[in-house]
mmCIF file of C-alpha atoms in Angstrom:
data_model
loop_
_atom_site.group_PDB
_atom_site.id
_atom_site.type_symbol
_atom_site.label_atom_id
_atom_site.label_comp_id
_atom_site.label_asym_id
_atom_site.label_seq_id
_atom_site.Cartn_x
_atom_site.Cartn_y
_atom_site.Cartn_z
ATOM 1 C CA MET A 1 8.973 5.954 -27.003
ATOM 2 C CA PRO A 2 11.619 4.424 -24.811
ATOM 3 C CA THR A 3 11.299 0.936 -23.477
ATOM 4 C CA LEU A 4 10.252 1.088 -19.855
ATOM 5 C CA GLN A 5 11.593 -1.274 -17.309
ATOM 6 C CA GLU A 6 10.068 -2.060 -13.996
ATOM 7 C CA THR A 7 12.532 -1.520 -11.219
ATOM 8 C CA ALA A 8 11.430 -4.318 -9.059
ATOM 9 C CA ALA A 9 8.738 -6.911 -8.818
ATOM 10 C CA VAL A 10 6.085 -5.960 -6.333
ATOM 11 C CA PRO A 11 2.856 -7.789 -5.586
ATOM 12 C CA ARG A 12 0.021 -6.827 -7.821
ATOM 13 C CA VAL A 13 -2.461 -5.373 -5.406
ATOM 14 C CA GLN A 14 -5.863 -4.620 -6.857
ATOM 15 C CA PRO A 15 -7.945 -1.934 -5.259
ATOM 16 C CA CYS A 16 -11.565 -2.800 -5.067
ATOM 17 C CA CYS A 17 -14.879 -2.449 -3.598
ATOM 18 C CA PRO A 18 -18.193 -0.739 -3.938
ATOM 19 C CA PRO A 19 -19.009 2.267 -1.727
ATOM 20 C CA LEU A 20 -18.773 1.477 1.974
ATOM 21 C CA THR A 21 -22.155 3.008 2.430
ATOM 22 C CA ARG A 22 -23.687 0.450 0.114
ATOM 23 C CA GLN A 23 -22.064 -2.782 1.186
ATOM 24 C CA GLU A 24 -20.036 -4.063 4.025
ATOM 25 C CA LEU A 25 -16.412 -5.050 3.178
ATOM 26 C CA SER A 26 -15.591 -8.688 3.131
ATOM 27 C CA PRO A 27 -12.730 -9.768 5.473
ATOM 28 C CA ALA A 28 -10.520 -10.390 2.445
ATOM 29 C CA ASP A 29 -11.224 -6.959 0.813
ATOM 30 C CA ALA A 30 -10.814 -5.333 4.202
ATOM 31 C CA ALA A 31 -7.339 -6.797 4.486
ATOM 32 C CA THR A 32 -6.321 -5.543 1.045
ATOM 33 C CA MET A 33 -7.732 -2.101 1.556
ATOM 34 C CA ALA A 34 -6.432 -1.755 5.117
ATOM 35 C CA ALA A 35 -2.930 -2.320 3.810
ATOM 36 C CA MET A 36 -3.434 0.601 1.426
ATOM 37 C CA PHE A 37 -4.785 2.831 4.201
ATOM 38 C CA LYS A 38 -1.964 1.769 6.513
ATOM 39 C CA ALA A 39 0.560 2.816 3.872
ATOM 40 C CA LEU A 40 -1.136 6.211 3.676
ATOM 41 C CA GLY A 41 -1.330 6.380 7.495
ATOM 42 C CA ASP A 42 2.080 8.050 7.919
ATOM 43 C CA PRO A 43 2.429 11.782 7.402
ATOM 44 C CA VAL A 44 5.678 11.537 5.441
ATOM 45 C CA ARG A 45 4.408 8.775 3.229
ATOM 46 C CA LEU A 46 1.170 10.661 2.622
ATOM 47 C CA ARG A 47 3.154 13.697 1.625
ATOM 48 C CA LEU A 48 5.270 11.721 -0.785
ATOM 49 C CA PHE A 49 2.139 10.134 -2.252
ATOM 50 C CA SER A 50 0.554 13.552 -2.662
ATOM 51 C CA LYS A 51 3.699 14.953 -4.242
ATOM 52 C CA VAL A 52 3.657 12.178 -6.856
ATOM 53 C CA ALA A 53 -0.083 12.605 -7.430
ATOM 54 C CA SER A 54 0.085 16.338 -7.906
ATOM 55 C CA HIS A 55 3.317 16.440 -9.936
ATOM 56 C CA PRO A 56 3.027 17.664 -13.505
ATOM 57 C CA ASP A 57 2.655 14.808 -15.913
ATOM 58 C CA GLY A 58 1.510 12.614 -13.018
ATOM 59 C CA GLU A 59 4.930 11.172 -12.378
ATOM 60 C CA ALA A 60 7.893 12.195 -10.304
ATOM 61 C CA CYS A 61 11.514 11.337 -9.926
ATOM 62 C CA VAL A 62 12.740 10.755 -6.374
ATOM 63 C CA CYS A 63 14.798 13.948 -6.892
ATOM 64 C CA ASP A 64 11.560 15.930 -7.361
ATOM 65 C CA ILE A 65 9.891 14.799 -4.161
ATOM 66 C CA ALA A 66 12.611 14.100 -1.550
ATOM 67 C CA ASP A 67 12.256 17.385 0.359
ATOM 68 C CA VAL A 68 10.044 16.057 3.134
ATOM 69 C CA GLY A 69 12.465 16.526 6.016
ATOM 70 C CA VAL A 70 13.776 12.987 6.301
ATOM 71 C CA SER A 71 16.940 11.281 4.953
ATOM 72 C CA GLN A 72 17.081 9.861 1.473
ATOM 73 C CA PRO A 73 17.144 6.211 2.702
ATOM 74 C CA THR A 74 13.996 6.955 4.714
ATOM 75 C CA VAL A 75 12.361 8.437 1.593
ATOM 76 C CA SER A 76 13.296 5.247 -0.296
ATOM 77 C CA HIS A 77 11.891 3.103 2.472
ATOM 78 C CA HIS A 78 8.580 4.986 2.427
ATOM 79 C CA LEU A 79 8.355 4.783 -1.438
ATOM 80 C CA LYS A 80 8.928 1.038 -1.193
ATOM 81 C CA LYS A 81 6.044 0.715 1.323
ATOM 82 C CA LEU A 82 3.793 2.645 -1.054
ATOM 83 C CA ARG A 83 4.766 0.354 -3.913
ATOM 84 C CA GLU A 84 4.244 -2.766 -1.860
ATOM 85 C CA ALA A 85 0.797 -1.597 -0.908
ATOM 86 C CA GLY A 86 -0.094 -1.170 -4.589
ATOM 87 C CA LEU A 87 -0.365 2.613 -4.396
ATOM 88 C CA LEU A 88 2.634 3.590 -6.565
ATOM 89 C CA THR A 89 4.333 2.073 -9.551
ATOM 90 C CA SER A 90 7.877 2.747 -10.513
ATOM 91 C CA GLU A 91 9.996 2.640 -13.606
ATOM 92 C CA ARG A 92 13.674 3.084 -14.080
ATOM 93 C CA ARG A 93 14.604 5.272 -17.084
ATOM 94 C CA GLY A 94 18.328 5.752 -17.367
ATOM 95 C CA THR A 95 19.706 6.876 -14.043
ATOM 96 C CA TRP A 96 16.462 7.742 -12.357
ATOM 97 C CA ILE A 97 13.442 5.931 -10.996
ATOM 98 C CA TYR A 98 10.094 7.531 -11.769
ATOM 99 C CA TYR A 99 6.999 7.064 -9.606
ATOM 100 C CA ARG A 100 3.345 7.226 -10.595
ATOM 101 C CA ILE A 101 0.156 6.653 -8.759
ATOM 102 C CA ALA A 102 -0.876 3.134 -9.678
ATOM 103 C CA PRO A 103 -3.561 3.190 -12.344
ATOM 104 C CA THR A 104 -7.103 2.935 -11.007
ATOM 105 C CA VAL A 105 -6.033 3.264 -7.370
ATOM 106 C CA LEU A 106 -7.264 6.750 -6.750
ATOM 107 C CA ALA A 107 -10.536 6.179 -8.504
ATOM 108 C CA ALA A 108 -11.122 2.937 -6.605
ATOM 109 C CA LEU A 109 -10.384 4.535 -3.220
ATOM 110 C CA SER A 110 -12.543 7.496 -4.090
ATOM 111 C CA VAL A 111 -15.478 5.281 -5.076
ATOM 112 C CA MET A 112 -15.123 3.124 -1.973
ATOM 113 C CA LEU A 113 -15.177 6.220 0.278
ATOM 114 C CA SER A 114 -17.895 8.100 -1.577
ATOM 115 C CA ASP A 115 -20.991 8.857 0.439
ATOM 116 C CA ALA A 116 -23.387 7.994 -2.327
ATOM 117 C CA PRO A 117 -26.108 5.752 -0.893
ATOM 118 C CA MET B 1 -37.213 13.244 19.728
ATOM 119 C CA PRO B 2 -35.030 12.147 22.623
ATOM 120 C CA THR B 3 -32.207 14.282 23.838
ATOM 121 C CA LEU B 4 -28.949 12.897 22.555
ATOM 122 C CA GLN B 5 -25.949 12.843 24.719
ATOM 123 C CA GLU B 6 -22.341 12.514 23.442
ATOM 124 C CA THR B 7 -20.646 9.640 25.186
ATOM 125 C CA ALA B 8 -17.293 11.215 25.528
ATOM 126 C CA ALA B 9 -15.408 14.296 24.413
ATOM 127 C CA VAL B 10 -13.209 13.479 21.438
ATOM 128 C CA PRO B 11 -11.050 15.940 19.549
ATOM 129 C CA ARG B 12 -12.859 17.637 16.670
ATOM 130 C CA VAL B 13 -10.927 16.477 13.712
ATOM 131 C CA GLN B 14 -11.834 18.156 10.502
ATOM 132 C CA PRO B 15 -11.219 16.322 7.239
ATOM 133 C CA CYS B 16 -9.925 18.518 4.507
ATOM 134 C CA CYS B 17 -8.133 18.975 1.358
ATOM 135 C CA PRO B 18 -8.504 19.438 -2.366
ATOM 136 C CA PRO B 19 -7.822 16.472 -4.613
ATOM 137 C CA LEU B 20 -4.323 15.096 -4.228
ATOM 138 C CA THR B 21 -3.885 15.239 -7.986
ATOM 139 C CA ARG B 22 -4.461 19.005 -7.901
ATOM 140 C CA GLN B 23 -2.423 20.145 -4.994
ATOM 141 C CA GLU B 24 0.292 18.802 -2.675
ATOM 142 C CA LEU B 25 -0.800 18.320 0.895
ATOM 143 C CA SER B 26 0.689 20.682 3.426
ATOM 144 C CA PRO B 27 2.597 19.025 6.297
ATOM 145 C CA ALA B 28 -0.189 19.978 8.755
ATOM 146 C CA ASP B 29 -2.969 18.574 6.536
ATOM 147 C CA ALA B 30 -0.880 15.460 5.882
ATOM 148 C CA ALA B 31 -0.642 14.894 9.672
ATOM 149 C CA THR B 32 -4.445 15.140 10.087
ATOM 150 C CA MET B 33 -5.282 12.993 7.133
ATOM 151 C CA ALA B 34 -2.537 10.390 7.846
ATOM 152 C CA ALA B 35 -4.171 9.925 11.284
ATOM 153 C CA MET B 36 -7.481 9.108 9.550
ATOM 154 C CA PHE B 37 -5.826 6.706 7.131
ATOM 155 C CA LYS B 38 -3.895 5.098 9.966
ATOM 156 C CA ALA B 39 -7.108 4.466 11.829
ATOM 157 C CA LEU B 40 -8.512 2.787 8.679
ATOM 158 C CA GLY B 41 -5.272 0.826 8.239
ATOM 159 C CA ASP B 42 -6.293 -2.108 10.352
ATOM 160 C CA PRO B 43 -8.497 -4.824 8.807
ATOM 161 C CA VAL B 44 -10.791 -5.141 11.864
ATOM 162 C CA ARG B 45 -11.128 -1.362 12.246
ATOM 163 C CA LEU B 46 -11.915 -1.032 8.578
ATOM 164 C CA ARG B 47 -14.555 -3.708 8.775
ATOM 165 C CA LEU B 48 -16.144 -2.032 11.769
ATOM 166 C CA PHE B 49 -16.096 1.280 9.915
ATOM 167 C CA SER B 50 -17.680 -0.369 6.849
ATOM 168 C CA LYS B 51 -20.298 -2.017 9.016
ATOM 169 C CA VAL B 52 -21.344 1.322 10.428
ATOM 170 C CA ALA B 53 -21.233 2.998 6.985
ATOM 171 C CA SER B 54 -23.386 0.331 5.368
ATOM 172 C CA HIS B 55 -25.821 -0.170 8.240
ATOM 173 C CA PRO B 56 -29.430 0.762 7.566
ATOM 174 C CA ASP B 57 -30.150 4.316 8.836
ATOM 175 C CA GLY B 58 -26.433 5.003 8.744
ATOM 176 C CA GLU B 59 -25.937 4.219 12.359
ATOM 177 C CA ALA B 60 -25.181 1.108 14.330
ATOM 178 C CA CYS B 61 -25.190 -0.023 17.871
ATOM 179 C CA VAL B 62 -22.113 -1.948 19.022
ATOM 180 C CA CYS B 63 -24.423 -4.924 19.317
ATOM 181 C CA ASP B 64 -24.999 -4.745 15.511
ATOM 182 C CA ILE B 65 -21.409 -4.725 14.439
ATOM 183 C CA ALA B 66 -19.414 -6.697 16.980
ATOM 184 C CA ASP B 67 -19.183 -9.933 14.959
ATOM 185 C CA VAL B 68 -15.670 -9.335 13.587
ATOM 186 C CA GLY B 69 -13.885 -12.183 15.298
ATOM 187 C CA VAL B 70 -12.284 -10.287 18.163
ATOM 188 C CA SER B 71 -13.274 -9.793 21.797
ATOM 189 C CA GLN B 72 -15.729 -7.055 22.809
ATOM 190 C CA PRO B 73 -13.031 -5.057 24.617
ATOM 191 C CA THR B 74 -11.000 -5.133 21.428
ATOM 192 C CA VAL B 75 -14.040 -3.940 19.430
ATOM 193 C CA SER B 76 -14.486 -1.074 21.936
ATOM 194 C CA HIS B 77 -10.807 -0.168 21.589
ATOM 195 C CA HIS B 78 -11.051 -0.067 17.818
ATOM 196 C CA LEU B 79 -14.201 2.035 17.941
ATOM 197 C CA LYS B 80 -12.422 4.434 20.182
ATOM 198 C CA LYS B 81 -9.550 4.762 17.771
ATOM 199 C CA LEU B 82 -12.018 5.513 14.963
ATOM 200 C CA ARG B 83 -13.685 8.206 17.078
ATOM 201 C CA GLU B 84 -10.379 9.738 18.024
ATOM 202 C CA ALA B 85 -9.346 9.997 14.408
ATOM 203 C CA GLY B 86 -12.569 11.903 13.633
ATOM 204 C CA LEU B 87 -14.097 9.082 11.593
ATOM 205 C CA LEU B 88 -16.985 8.068 13.801
ATOM 206 C CA THR B 89 -19.284 9.930 16.153
ATOM 207 C CA SER B 90 -21.120 8.221 18.964
ATOM 208 C CA GLU B 91 -24.168 8.950 21.032
ATOM 209 C CA ARG B 92 -25.516 7.148 24.054
ATOM 210 C CA ARG B 93 -29.230 6.561 23.950
ATOM 211 C CA GLY B 94 -30.503 4.689 26.974
ATOM 212 C CA THR B 95 -28.378 1.581 27.466
ATOM 213 C CA TRP B 96 -26.730 1.599 24.074
ATOM 214 C CA ILE B 97 -24.056 3.629 22.265
ATOM 215 C CA TYR B 98 -24.791 4.326 18.609
ATOM 216 C CA TYR B 99 -22.065 5.016 16.053
ATOM 217 C CA ARG B 100 -22.277 7.029 12.868
ATOM 218 C CA ILE B 101 -19.752 7.975 10.221
ATOM 219 C CA ALA B 102 -18.717 11.546 11.147
ATOM 220 C CA PRO B 103 -20.559 14.034 8.924
ATOM 221 C CA THR B 104 -18.568 15.191 5.878
ATOM 222 C CA VAL B 105 -15.793 12.638 6.473
ATOM 223 C CA LEU B 106 -16.558 10.268 3.638
ATOM 224 C CA ALA B 107 -17.201 13.028 1.169
ATOM 225 C CA ALA B 108 -13.958 14.784 2.151
ATOM 226 C CA LEU B 109 -11.888 11.570 1.829
ATOM 227 C CA SER B 110 -13.538 10.797 -1.426
ATOM 228 C CA VAL B 111 -12.773 14.275 -2.871
ATOM 229 C CA MET B 112 -9.215 14.139 -1.660
ATOM 230 C CA LEU B 113 -8.628 10.770 -3.364
ATOM 231 C CA SER B 114 -10.582 11.547 -6.538
ATOM 232 C CA ASP B 115 -8.546 11.386 -9.678
ATOM 233 C CA ALA B 116 -10.077 14.461 -11.175
ATOM 234 C CA PRO B 117 -7.286 16.656 -12.536
#
């Protein structure tokens, strides 16, 4: 297995929180989670996120997902925002950077938004 | 049971979508869902949303949830944004307006963000 190298240091953002229906968010948790939702609150970013999430093997090279109707620098900018919010991780392997949904993020968001009492 | 009256017409926004891990979002669905995430992408709005979601009986009067450290007009502005995004519904009963999480919204968001393959 090749050695994997992180492309850039990004803050470690931990998703959190019990279901919203069970317990009110603390101000600190609300700040963390609002940053994640804000990152998903742009149609192009959300499409990029969904392209990574739905890609075979759960990871995608920027070359796999860049057809969203904006320039390549704009795609890179959006991917950076998703990384900074803790939603994506990235690894450089050779020439390419590969993106994955950050571990535990989807499950955490899903639990937080579940409508279980 | 009293007759309930909607306080204002807001667009009917329907949440949608299979899990992101299963299928890429269409541009149209991405626009709809990004608007919901954008509405949740502000810490105060997310706290208000969580206060409504976690309130006993699943509904809250603005008087129940306004202690988020901003002025009452700002609270009203945020609640309007949450309604416009399709996340909250509101009903006037007598003097007060009561807010609820829009039916199906939490379940739809939770399914979309679930990490089931």
